[in-house]
Amino acid sequence: MMLVNWLISVINRRIMKLLVALALIAYIASVWGTYTNMRSIQEHGETKIEQRIDEAVAPLREKIRDLELSFTQRYPPVKFLSEKDRKRILITGGAGFVGSHLTDKLMMDGHEVTVVDNFFTGRKRNVEHWIGHENFELINHDVVEPLYIEVDQIYHLASPASPPNYMYNPIKTLKTNTIGTLNMLGLAKRVGARLLLASTSEVYGDPEVHPQNEDYWGHVNPIGPRACYDEGKRVAETMCYAYMKQEGVEVRVARIFNTFGSRMHMNDGRVVSNFILQALQGEPLTVYGSGSQTRAFQYVSDLVNGLVSLMNSNVSSPVNLGNPEEHTILEFAQLIKSLVGSRSYIQFLPEAQDDPQRRRPDIRKAKMLLGWEPVEN
Ligand SMILES: O=c1ccn([C@@H]2O[C@H](COP(=O)(O)OP(=O)(O)O[C@H]3OC[C@@H](O)[C@H](O)[C@H]3O)[C@@H](O)[C@H]2O)c(=O)[nH]1
């Protein structure tokens, strides 16, 4: 009996061990199965996540590439100037039509240029090709507020120049040309800089002398719609000479006649851009009045060369800068119509109030003292 019991217990123990071993193997197998299953899910998930990250990052990568490209952007060629010859130059209104061409010239000549603009009529895109260049700085600033920087020369161009623009907000035009000019003369006095004022043929008003030379005092209606600009520029000139006499500030005054060229705003409102746009769009060319009033147009590159020559000359009295080739506005409309090959007709609209009837610069002074004259037709 004892032997039987012993045999049963031995068999039971074996079976028990076998059962335990089987259970252990089953357990290990199930754990392994779960583990490998989880791994495949995890790997699959990881690939998916990686894909998603890739998708999300792709546009960022592109932006970084663009940024890297912009850092290595090629600028127009710039001359090297020694420390002695390199000037720190401020251009107010430097993002405008004339200002941006002046910026190009001075940058390419190797100077350090700071452009100040409030972007009322100026546009960032006019100077964007210089952004990031070590010699260039762009400041969003209104000259009606004082400015504190260190410069050697100031080209003070800030002001709307097209009649519809300057008449749009006459008080602002007056503030820009009066307070703005006072601020820039104050800056010139503080830092010992030379200031060139971009004055205008409009100081001659509707002239009784033809062609207009610098000794002519002008014929301006002080209370007419153009007065905010005409009188604003006249008093700006007065301020320049007051600062010259009283404070010893070195001033230059350029009386700029009608100018055209690239970067004129499509909606500038002046005759050149109006006629070209109208002719291209097949719309009527709008002639104000009879079209017998005259103007003479200079190309912007000629003007820029004249401004730089004047700034670096010893001529402190006003100098006319313009092209003396005079045309009636009607002739000009017909010329643009035929150059564009447009079928537009000419539409006569009421005459603009106080519109100068004849304008043509006498440029003998610029020729004699600066050796300057326009070269473009
Ligand atoms: O669509 C138009 C626009 C203008 N005109 C006429 O064309 C002539 C020229 O007009 P603009 O508007 O181009 O320019 P203005 O000569 O009147 O003034 C300009 O003069 C010199 C610059 O210094 C100034 O920036 C600007 O005021 C004016 O007689 C004007 O009445 C048209 O007949 N049709």
Short mmCIF file of C-alpha atoms and ligand atoms in Angstrom, two decimals:
data_model
loop_
_atom_site.label_atom_id
_atom_site.label_comp_id
_atom_site.label_asym_id
_atom_site.label_seq_id
_atom_site.Cartn_x
_atom_site.Cartn_y
_atom_site.Cartn_z
CA MET A 1 0.00 0.00 0.00
CA MET A 2 2.79 2.29 0.94
CA LEU A 3 4.51 1.42 -2.31
CA VAL A 4 1.34 2.30 -4.24
CA ASN A 5 1.06 5.63 -2.44
CA TRP A 6 4.72 6.40 -3.08
CA LEU A 7 4.27 5.52 -6.80
CA ILE A 8 1.21 7.83 -7.10
CA SER A 9 2.98 10.70 -5.38
CA VAL A 10 6.04 10.27 -7.64
CA ILE A 11 3.80 10.24 -10.76
CA ASN A 12 1.82 13.23 -9.46
CA ARG A 13 4.99 15.19 -8.85
CA ARG A 14 6.19 14.41 -12.36
CA ILE A 15 2.85 15.39 -13.85
CA MET A 16 2.84 18.51 -11.71
CA LYS A 17 6.35 19.38 -12.92
CA LEU A 18 5.29 18.67 -16.48
CA LEU A 19 2.21 20.81 -16.06
CA VAL A 20 4.24 23.61 -14.48
CA ALA A 21 6.80 23.40 -17.30
CA LEU A 22 4.03 23.45 -19.91
CA ALA A 23 2.41 26.43 -18.21
CA LEU A 24 5.76 28.20 -18.12
CA ILE A 25 6.35 27.57 -21.84
CA ALA A 26 2.83 28.75 -22.66
CA TYR A 27 3.37 31.87 -20.59
CA ILE A 28 6.74 32.64 -22.19
CA ALA A 29 5.22 32.04 -25.64
CA SER A 30 2.32 34.37 -24.94
CA VAL A 31 4.64 37.06 -23.53
CA TRP A 32 6.90 36.74 -26.57
CA GLY A 33 3.89 36.91 -28.89
CA THR A 34 2.59 40.05 -27.20
CA TYR A 35 6.09 41.54 -27.24
CA THR A 36 6.67 40.91 -30.94
CA ASN A 37 3.13 42.09 -31.71
CA MET A 38 3.68 45.29 -29.74
CA ARG A 39 7.01 45.84 -31.45
CA SER A 40 5.47 45.60 -34.87
CA ILE A 41 2.68 48.00 -33.84
CA GLN A 42 5.27 50.33 -32.35
CA GLU A 43 7.50 50.16 -35.42
CA HIS A 44 4.51 50.76 -37.66
CA GLY A 45 3.43 53.68 -35.45
CA GLU A 46 6.91 55.13 -35.42
CA THR A 47 7.09 55.08 -39.20
CA LYS A 48 3.72 56.78 -39.36
CA ILE A 49 4.78 59.45 -36.86
CA GLU A 50 8.03 59.98 -38.75
CA GLN A 51 6.04 60.40 -41.95
CA ARG A 52 3.77 62.94 -40.32
CA ILE A 53 6.70 64.88 -38.88
CA ASP A 54 8.32 64.87 -42.33
CA GLU A 55 5.15 66.24 -43.86
CA ALA A 56 4.82 68.96 -41.25
CA VAL A 57 8.48 69.96 -41.41
CA ALA A 58 8.75 70.03 -45.23
CA PRO A 59 7.39 73.60 -45.62
CA LEU A 60 9.59 74.77 -42.74
CA ARG A 61 12.63 73.19 -44.43
CA GLU A 62 11.73 75.10 -47.60
CA LYS A 63 11.45 78.35 -45.66
CA ILE A 64 14.85 77.77 -44.06
CA ARG A 65 16.32 77.11 -47.52
CA ASP A 66 14.77 80.38 -48.80
CA LEU A 67 16.16 82.24 -45.80
CA GLU A 68 19.61 80.76 -46.37
CA LEU A 69 19.37 81.84 -50.00
CA SER A 70 18.36 85.35 -48.97
CA PHE A 71 21.43 85.54 -46.70
CA THR A 72 23.65 84.71 -49.61
CA GLN A 73 21.57 87.05 -51.88
CA ARG A 74 23.58 88.85 -54.49
CA TYR A 75 23.34 92.62 -54.35
CA PRO A 76 23.98 95.01 -57.22
CA PRO A 77 27.74 95.61 -57.52
CA VAL A 78 29.04 98.01 -54.87
CA LYS A 79 32.35 99.89 -55.20
CA PHE A 80 34.82 99.70 -52.37
CA LEU A 81 35.51 103.07 -50.77
CA SER A 82 38.20 103.73 -48.20
CA GLU A 83 37.11 104.88 -44.72
CA LYS A 84 38.16 108.41 -45.69
CA ASP A 85 35.95 108.58 -48.79
CA ARG A 86 33.00 106.55 -47.52
CA LYS A 87 30.17 108.79 -46.25
CA ARG A 88 27.27 108.07 -43.94
CA ILE A 89 24.31 109.34 -45.92
CA LEU A 90 20.69 109.81 -44.85
CA ILE A 91 18.00 109.93 -47.54
CA THR A 92 14.58 111.01 -46.30
CA GLY A 93 11.91 109.69 -48.64
CA GLY A 94 14.52 107.18 -49.81
CA ALA A 95 11.92 104.51 -50.64
CA GLY A 96 10.07 106.82 -53.04
CA PHE A 97 10.40 107.20 -56.80
CA VAL A 98 13.42 109.56 -56.92
CA GLY A 99 14.74 108.57 -53.46
CA SER A 100 15.11 104.91 -54.35
CA HIS A 101 17.11 105.67 -57.52
CA LEU A 102 19.33 107.98 -55.45
CA THR A 103 19.72 105.16 -52.90
CA ASP A 104 20.88 102.83 -55.71
CA LYS A 105 23.47 105.32 -56.94
CA LEU A 106 24.92 106.10 -53.52
CA MET A 107 24.97 102.43 -52.48
CA MET A 108 26.69 101.40 -55.72
CA ASP A 109 29.18 104.24 -55.21
CA GLY A 110 30.15 102.52 -51.93
CA HIS A 111 28.58 104.78 -49.29
CA GLU A 112 26.66 103.82 -46.15
CA VAL A 113 23.03 104.72 -46.78
CA THR A 114 20.22 105.09 -44.27
CA VAL A 115 16.78 105.39 -45.82
CA VAL A 116 14.02 107.00 -43.78
CA ASP A 117 10.48 106.74 -45.09
CA ASN A 118 6.95 106.73 -43.67
CA PHE A 119 5.72 104.78 -46.73
CA PHE A 120 2.91 107.22 -47.50
CA THR A 121 3.93 107.28 -51.16
CA GLY A 122 7.24 105.39 -50.86
CA ARG A 123 7.32 101.59 -51.09
CA LYS A 124 9.56 99.05 -49.40
CA ARG A 125 9.87 97.09 -52.64
CA ASN A 126 11.73 100.06 -54.22
CA VAL A 127 14.71 99.40 -51.94
CA GLU A 128 14.19 95.75 -50.97
CA HIS A 129 17.16 94.66 -53.11
CA TRP A 130 19.44 96.35 -50.52
CA ILE A 131 17.86 94.92 -47.39
CA GLY A 132 20.45 92.96 -45.44
CA HIS A 133 23.43 94.71 -47.09
CA GLU A 134 25.97 95.83 -44.51
CA ASN A 135 26.01 99.40 -45.90
CA PHE A 136 22.24 99.77 -45.92
CA GLU A 137 19.62 100.57 -43.32
CA LEU A 138 15.88 101.18 -43.70
CA ILE A 139 13.97 103.06 -40.99
CA ASN A 140 10.20 103.42 -40.93
CA HIS A 141 10.01 106.98 -39.60
CA ASP A 142 8.06 110.16 -40.28
CA VAL A 143 10.31 113.23 -40.54
CA VAL A 144 7.65 115.24 -38.70
CA GLU A 145 9.16 113.55 -35.62
CA PRO A 146 12.79 114.32 -34.70
CA LEU A 147 15.47 111.80 -35.64
CA TYR A 148 18.73 111.22 -33.81
CA ILE A 149 21.41 109.53 -35.91
CA GLU A 150 25.00 110.27 -36.92
CA VAL A 151 25.44 111.16 -40.60
CA ASP A 152 27.70 113.23 -42.88
CA GLN A 153 25.15 114.15 -45.57
CA ILE A 154 21.36 114.43 -45.67
CA TYR A 155 19.36 114.28 -48.89
CA HIS A 156 15.98 115.61 -47.72
CA LEU A 157 13.44 114.32 -50.24
CA ALA A 158 10.56 113.36 -47.96
CA SER A 159 7.25 114.77 -49.26
CA PRO A 160 4.50 113.60 -51.55
CA ALA A 161 5.32 115.08 -54.97
CA SER A 162 2.40 114.32 -57.26
CA PRO A 163 -0.37 116.99 -57.20
CA PRO A 164 -3.21 114.54 -56.31
CA ASN A 165 -1.04 113.08 -53.52
CA TYR A 166 0.06 116.36 -51.99
CA MET A 167 -3.46 117.82 -52.24
CA TYR A 168 -4.96 114.68 -50.63
CA ASN A 169 -3.91 115.82 -47.15
CA PRO A 170 -2.69 119.44 -47.42
CA ILE A 171 -2.04 119.79 -43.68
CA LYS A 172 0.19 116.73 -43.68
CA THR A 173 2.01 118.05 -46.78
CA LEU A 174 2.60 121.35 -44.96
CA LYS A 175 3.82 119.59 -41.80
CA THR A 176 6.19 117.38 -43.78
CA ASN A 177 7.72 120.30 -45.63
CA THR A 178 7.91 122.66 -42.65
CA ILE A 179 8.30 120.66 -39.43
CA GLY A 180 10.03 117.85 -41.34
CA THR A 181 12.56 120.26 -42.84
CA LEU A 182 13.14 121.95 -39.45
CA ASN A 183 13.82 118.54 -37.92
CA MET A 184 16.31 117.63 -40.64
CA LEU A 185 18.06 121.01 -40.41
CA GLY A 186 18.22 120.54 -36.62
CA LEU A 187 19.83 117.14 -37.18
CA ALA A 188 22.27 118.65 -39.72
CA LYS A 189 23.22 121.33 -37.20
CA ARG A 190 23.71 118.84 -34.32
CA VAL A 191 25.91 116.42 -36.23
CA GLY A 192 27.58 118.91 -38.61
CA ALA A 193 26.08 117.29 -41.73
CA ARG A 194 25.48 118.95 -45.10
CA LEU A 195 21.80 119.02 -46.15
CA LEU A 196 20.43 119.01 -49.68
CA LEU A 197 16.77 120.03 -49.98
CA ALA A 198 14.74 118.56 -52.83
CA SER A 199 12.87 121.73 -53.77
CA THR A 200 10.76 122.07 -56.88
CA SER A 201 9.95 124.06 -60.01
CA GLU A 202 6.62 124.63 -58.25
CA VAL A 203 8.29 127.43 -56.24
CA TYR A 204 7.92 129.44 -59.48
CA GLY A 205 4.14 128.85 -59.40
CA ASP A 206 2.38 129.78 -62.64
CA PRO A 207 5.44 131.66 -63.94
CA GLU A 208 5.47 135.02 -65.68
CA VAL A 209 9.09 134.53 -66.69
CA HIS A 210 10.00 131.93 -69.31
CA PRO A 211 12.13 129.86 -69.17
CA GLN A 212 12.52 129.96 -65.39
CA ASN A 213 15.93 130.82 -63.99
CA GLU A 214 16.95 130.67 -60.34
CA ASP A 215 16.71 134.45 -59.84
CA TYR A 216 12.99 134.48 -60.57
CA TRP A 217 10.94 134.85 -57.37
CA GLY A 218 7.89 133.07 -58.68
CA HIS A 219 4.17 133.60 -58.96
CA VAL A 220 2.38 131.42 -56.41
CA ASN A 221 -1.20 131.65 -55.18
CA PRO A 222 -0.67 131.33 -51.40
CA ILE A 223 -4.23 130.18 -50.73
CA GLY A 224 -4.83 127.93 -53.75
CA PRO A 225 -5.05 124.12 -53.76
CA ARG A 226 -1.37 123.75 -54.72
CA ALA A 227 -0.17 126.12 -51.99
CA CYS A 228 0.44 123.37 -49.40
CA TYR A 229 3.24 122.05 -51.63
CA ASP A 230 4.40 125.24 -53.38
CA GLU A 231 4.48 127.36 -50.22
CA GLY A 232 5.68 124.38 -48.16
CA LYS A 233 8.74 124.07 -50.43
CA ARG A 234 9.25 127.85 -50.53
CA VAL A 235 9.36 128.07 -46.74
CA ALA A 236 11.58 124.95 -46.66
CA GLU A 237 14.06 126.88 -48.82
CA THR A 238 13.74 129.87 -46.48
CA MET A 239 14.51 127.60 -43.50
CA CYS A 240 17.62 126.25 -45.23
CA TYR A 241 19.07 129.72 -45.71
CA ALA A 242 18.10 130.78 -42.17
CA TYR A 243 20.02 127.77 -40.77
CA MET A 244 22.92 128.51 -43.11
CA LYS A 245 23.17 132.16 -42.03
CA GLN A 246 22.36 131.77 -38.34
CA GLU A 247 23.84 128.36 -37.53
CA GLY A 248 26.42 127.83 -40.27
CA VAL A 249 24.70 124.69 -41.62
CA GLU A 250 25.93 123.78 -45.12
CA VAL A 251 22.90 123.63 -47.42
CA ARG A 252 22.24 122.77 -51.07
CA VAL A 253 18.90 123.47 -52.80
CA ALA A 254 17.84 121.61 -55.95
CA ARG A 255 14.79 122.94 -57.79
CA ILE A 256 13.56 119.79 -59.46
CA PHE A 257 11.51 120.03 -62.67
CA ASN A 258 9.12 117.35 -64.00
CA THR A 259 10.78 113.93 -63.79
CA PHE A 260 9.76 110.48 -65.00
CA GLY A 261 11.16 106.95 -64.94
CA SER A 262 10.77 103.49 -63.50
CA ARG A 263 9.22 102.96 -60.05
CA MET A 264 6.67 105.75 -60.54
CA HIS A 265 3.54 104.43 -58.91
CA MET A 266 0.83 103.35 -61.37
CA ASN A 267 -1.64 105.52 -59.47
CA ASP A 268 0.83 108.36 -58.98
CA GLY A 269 -1.57 110.71 -60.77
CA ARG A 270 1.09 112.67 -62.66
CA VAL A 271 0.74 113.07 -66.39
CA VAL A 272 3.40 110.57 -67.54
CA SER A 273 2.09 107.57 -65.60
CA ASN A 274 -1.55 108.55 -66.26
CA PHE A 275 -1.12 108.75 -70.04
CA ILE A 276 0.95 105.55 -70.30
CA LEU A 277 -1.51 103.58 -68.20
CA GLN A 278 -4.52 104.97 -70.08
CA ALA A 279 -2.92 104.23 -73.46
CA LEU A 280 -2.04 100.67 -72.43
CA GLN A 281 -5.53 100.00 -71.12
CA GLY A 282 -7.20 101.51 -74.19
CA GLU A 283 -8.86 104.14 -72.02
CA PRO A 284 -9.20 107.83 -72.99
CA LEU A 285 -6.11 109.97 -72.34
CA THR A 286 -7.31 112.66 -69.95
CA VAL A 287 -6.00 116.09 -70.91
CA TYR A 288 -6.82 118.80 -68.36
CA GLY A 289 -7.83 122.06 -70.07
CA SER A 290 -6.93 122.66 -73.72
CA GLY A 291 -3.62 120.80 -73.48
CA SER A 292 -1.72 123.93 -74.54
CA GLN A 293 0.08 124.14 -71.17
CA THR A 294 3.71 123.07 -71.46
CA ARG A 295 6.14 120.92 -69.49
CA ALA A 296 9.68 119.59 -70.02
CA PHE A 297 10.45 116.10 -68.71
CA GLN A 298 13.77 114.77 -67.45
CA TYR A 299 14.67 111.13 -66.92
CA VAL A 300 15.25 110.10 -63.31
CA SER A 301 18.88 108.99 -63.82
CA ASP A 302 19.79 112.49 -65.03
CA LEU A 303 18.18 114.00 -61.97
CA VAL A 304 20.02 111.63 -59.61
CA ASN A 305 23.37 112.53 -61.18
CA GLY A 306 22.49 116.22 -60.81
CA LEU A 307 21.55 115.79 -57.14
CA VAL A 308 24.83 114.06 -56.31
CA SER A 309 26.88 116.66 -58.23
CA LEU A 310 25.11 119.48 -56.42
CA MET A 311 25.55 117.89 -52.99
CA ASN A 312 29.29 117.51 -53.55
CA SER A 313 29.76 120.97 -55.08
CA ASN A 314 30.37 124.25 -53.30
CA VAL A 315 27.19 125.82 -54.72
CA SER A 316 24.94 126.79 -51.82
CA SER A 317 22.39 128.87 -53.79
CA PRO A 318 19.39 127.15 -55.52
CA VAL A 319 20.04 125.25 -58.76
CA ASN A 320 17.46 124.14 -61.37
CA LEU A 321 17.65 120.47 -62.37
CA GLY A 322 15.51 119.61 -65.38
CA ASN A 323 15.44 118.89 -69.09
CA PRO A 324 14.74 122.01 -71.16
CA GLU A 325 13.00 120.15 -74.02
CA GLU A 326 9.51 121.62 -73.81
CA HIS A 327 6.24 120.16 -75.17
CA THR A 328 2.56 120.96 -74.83
CA ILE A 329 0.57 118.38 -72.87
CA LEU A 330 -1.51 117.68 -76.00
CA GLU A 331 1.65 116.93 -78.01
CA PHE A 332 2.75 114.71 -75.20
CA ALA A 333 -0.57 112.81 -75.18
CA GLN A 334 -0.29 112.22 -78.95
CA LEU A 335 3.33 111.09 -78.59
CA ILE A 336 2.46 108.50 -75.91
CA LYS A 337 -0.56 107.32 -77.91
CA SER A 338 1.60 106.66 -80.98
CA LEU A 339 4.52 105.13 -79.01
CA VAL A 340 2.18 102.68 -77.29
CA GLY A 341 0.26 102.10 -80.55
CA SER A 342 -2.95 102.72 -78.65
CA ARG A 343 -6.43 103.32 -80.05
CA SER A 344 -7.36 105.46 -77.04
CA TYR A 345 -8.92 108.81 -77.85
CA ILE A 346 -8.01 112.07 -76.17
CA GLN A 347 -10.57 113.34 -73.69
CA PHE A 348 -10.52 116.99 -72.64
CA LEU A 349 -11.40 117.54 -68.98
CA PRO A 350 -11.77 120.82 -67.04
CA GLU A 351 -8.52 122.69 -66.38
CA ALA A 352 -6.91 122.13 -62.96
CA GLN A 353 -6.97 125.24 -60.74
CA ASP A 354 -3.73 127.27 -60.69
CA ASP A 355 -2.13 124.83 -63.16
CA PRO A 356 1.14 126.43 -64.35
CA GLN A 357 0.69 127.29 -68.04
CA ARG A 358 4.31 127.26 -69.19
CA ARG A 359 7.26 125.56 -67.58
CA ARG A 360 10.78 125.02 -68.81
CA PRO A 361 13.98 125.14 -66.81
CA ASP A 362 16.85 127.46 -67.54
CA ILE A 363 19.75 125.15 -66.70
CA ARG A 364 22.68 127.41 -67.52
CA LYS A 365 23.65 127.61 -63.85
CA ALA A 366 23.81 123.80 -63.45
CA LYS A 367 25.82 123.53 -66.67
CA MET A 368 28.28 126.22 -65.68
CA LEU A 369 28.76 125.46 -61.98
CA LEU A 370 28.21 121.68 -61.85
CA GLY A 371 29.11 120.70 -65.40
CA TRP A 372 25.73 118.94 -65.41
CA GLU A 373 23.14 118.59 -68.12
CA PRO A 374 20.62 115.86 -68.96
CA VAL A 375 21.86 113.16 -71.31
CA GLU A 376 18.67 111.11 -71.72
CA ASN A 377 15.82 112.01 -74.06
O1 LIG B 1 -4.01 113.04 -66.40
C1 LIG B 1 -3.45 114.15 -66.46
C2 LIG B 1 -2.49 114.57 -65.50
C3 LIG B 1 -1.93 115.82 -65.66
N1 LIG B 1 -2.25 116.61 -66.70
C4 LIG B 1 -1.60 117.91 -66.89
O2 LIG B 1 -0.23 117.65 -67.16
C5 LIG B 1 0.58 118.69 -66.62
C6 LIG B 1 1.63 118.08 -65.71
O3 LIG B 1 1.00 117.59 -64.56
P1 LIG B 1 1.71 116.68 -63.47
O4 LIG B 1 0.65 116.29 -62.52
O5 LIG B 1 2.46 115.60 -64.12
O6 LIG B 1 2.80 117.59 -62.78
P2 LIG B 1 2.88 119.16 -62.48
O7 LIG B 1 3.78 119.75 -63.50
O8 LIG B 1 1.54 119.78 -62.34
O9 LIG B 1 3.53 119.16 -61.05
C7 LIG B 1 4.83 118.58 -60.84
O10 LIG B 1 5.75 119.55 -61.09
C8 LIG B 1 7.10 119.39 -60.77
C9 LIG B 1 7.40 118.47 -59.64
O11 LIG B 1 8.43 119.01 -58.84
C10 LIG B 1 6.24 118.12 -58.82
O12 LIG B 1 6.51 116.90 -58.19
C11 LIG B 1 4.90 118.05 -59.43
O13 LIG B 1 4.12 118.79 -58.58
C12 LIG B 1 -0.37 119.64 -65.93
O14 LIG B 1 -0.66 120.69 -66.78
C13 LIG B 1 -1.62 118.82 -65.68
O15 LIG B 1 -2.79 119.57 -65.64
C14 LIG B 1 -3.18 116.21 -67.64
O16 LIG B 1 -3.50 116.91 -68.60
N2 LIG B 1 -3.75 114.98 -67.48
#
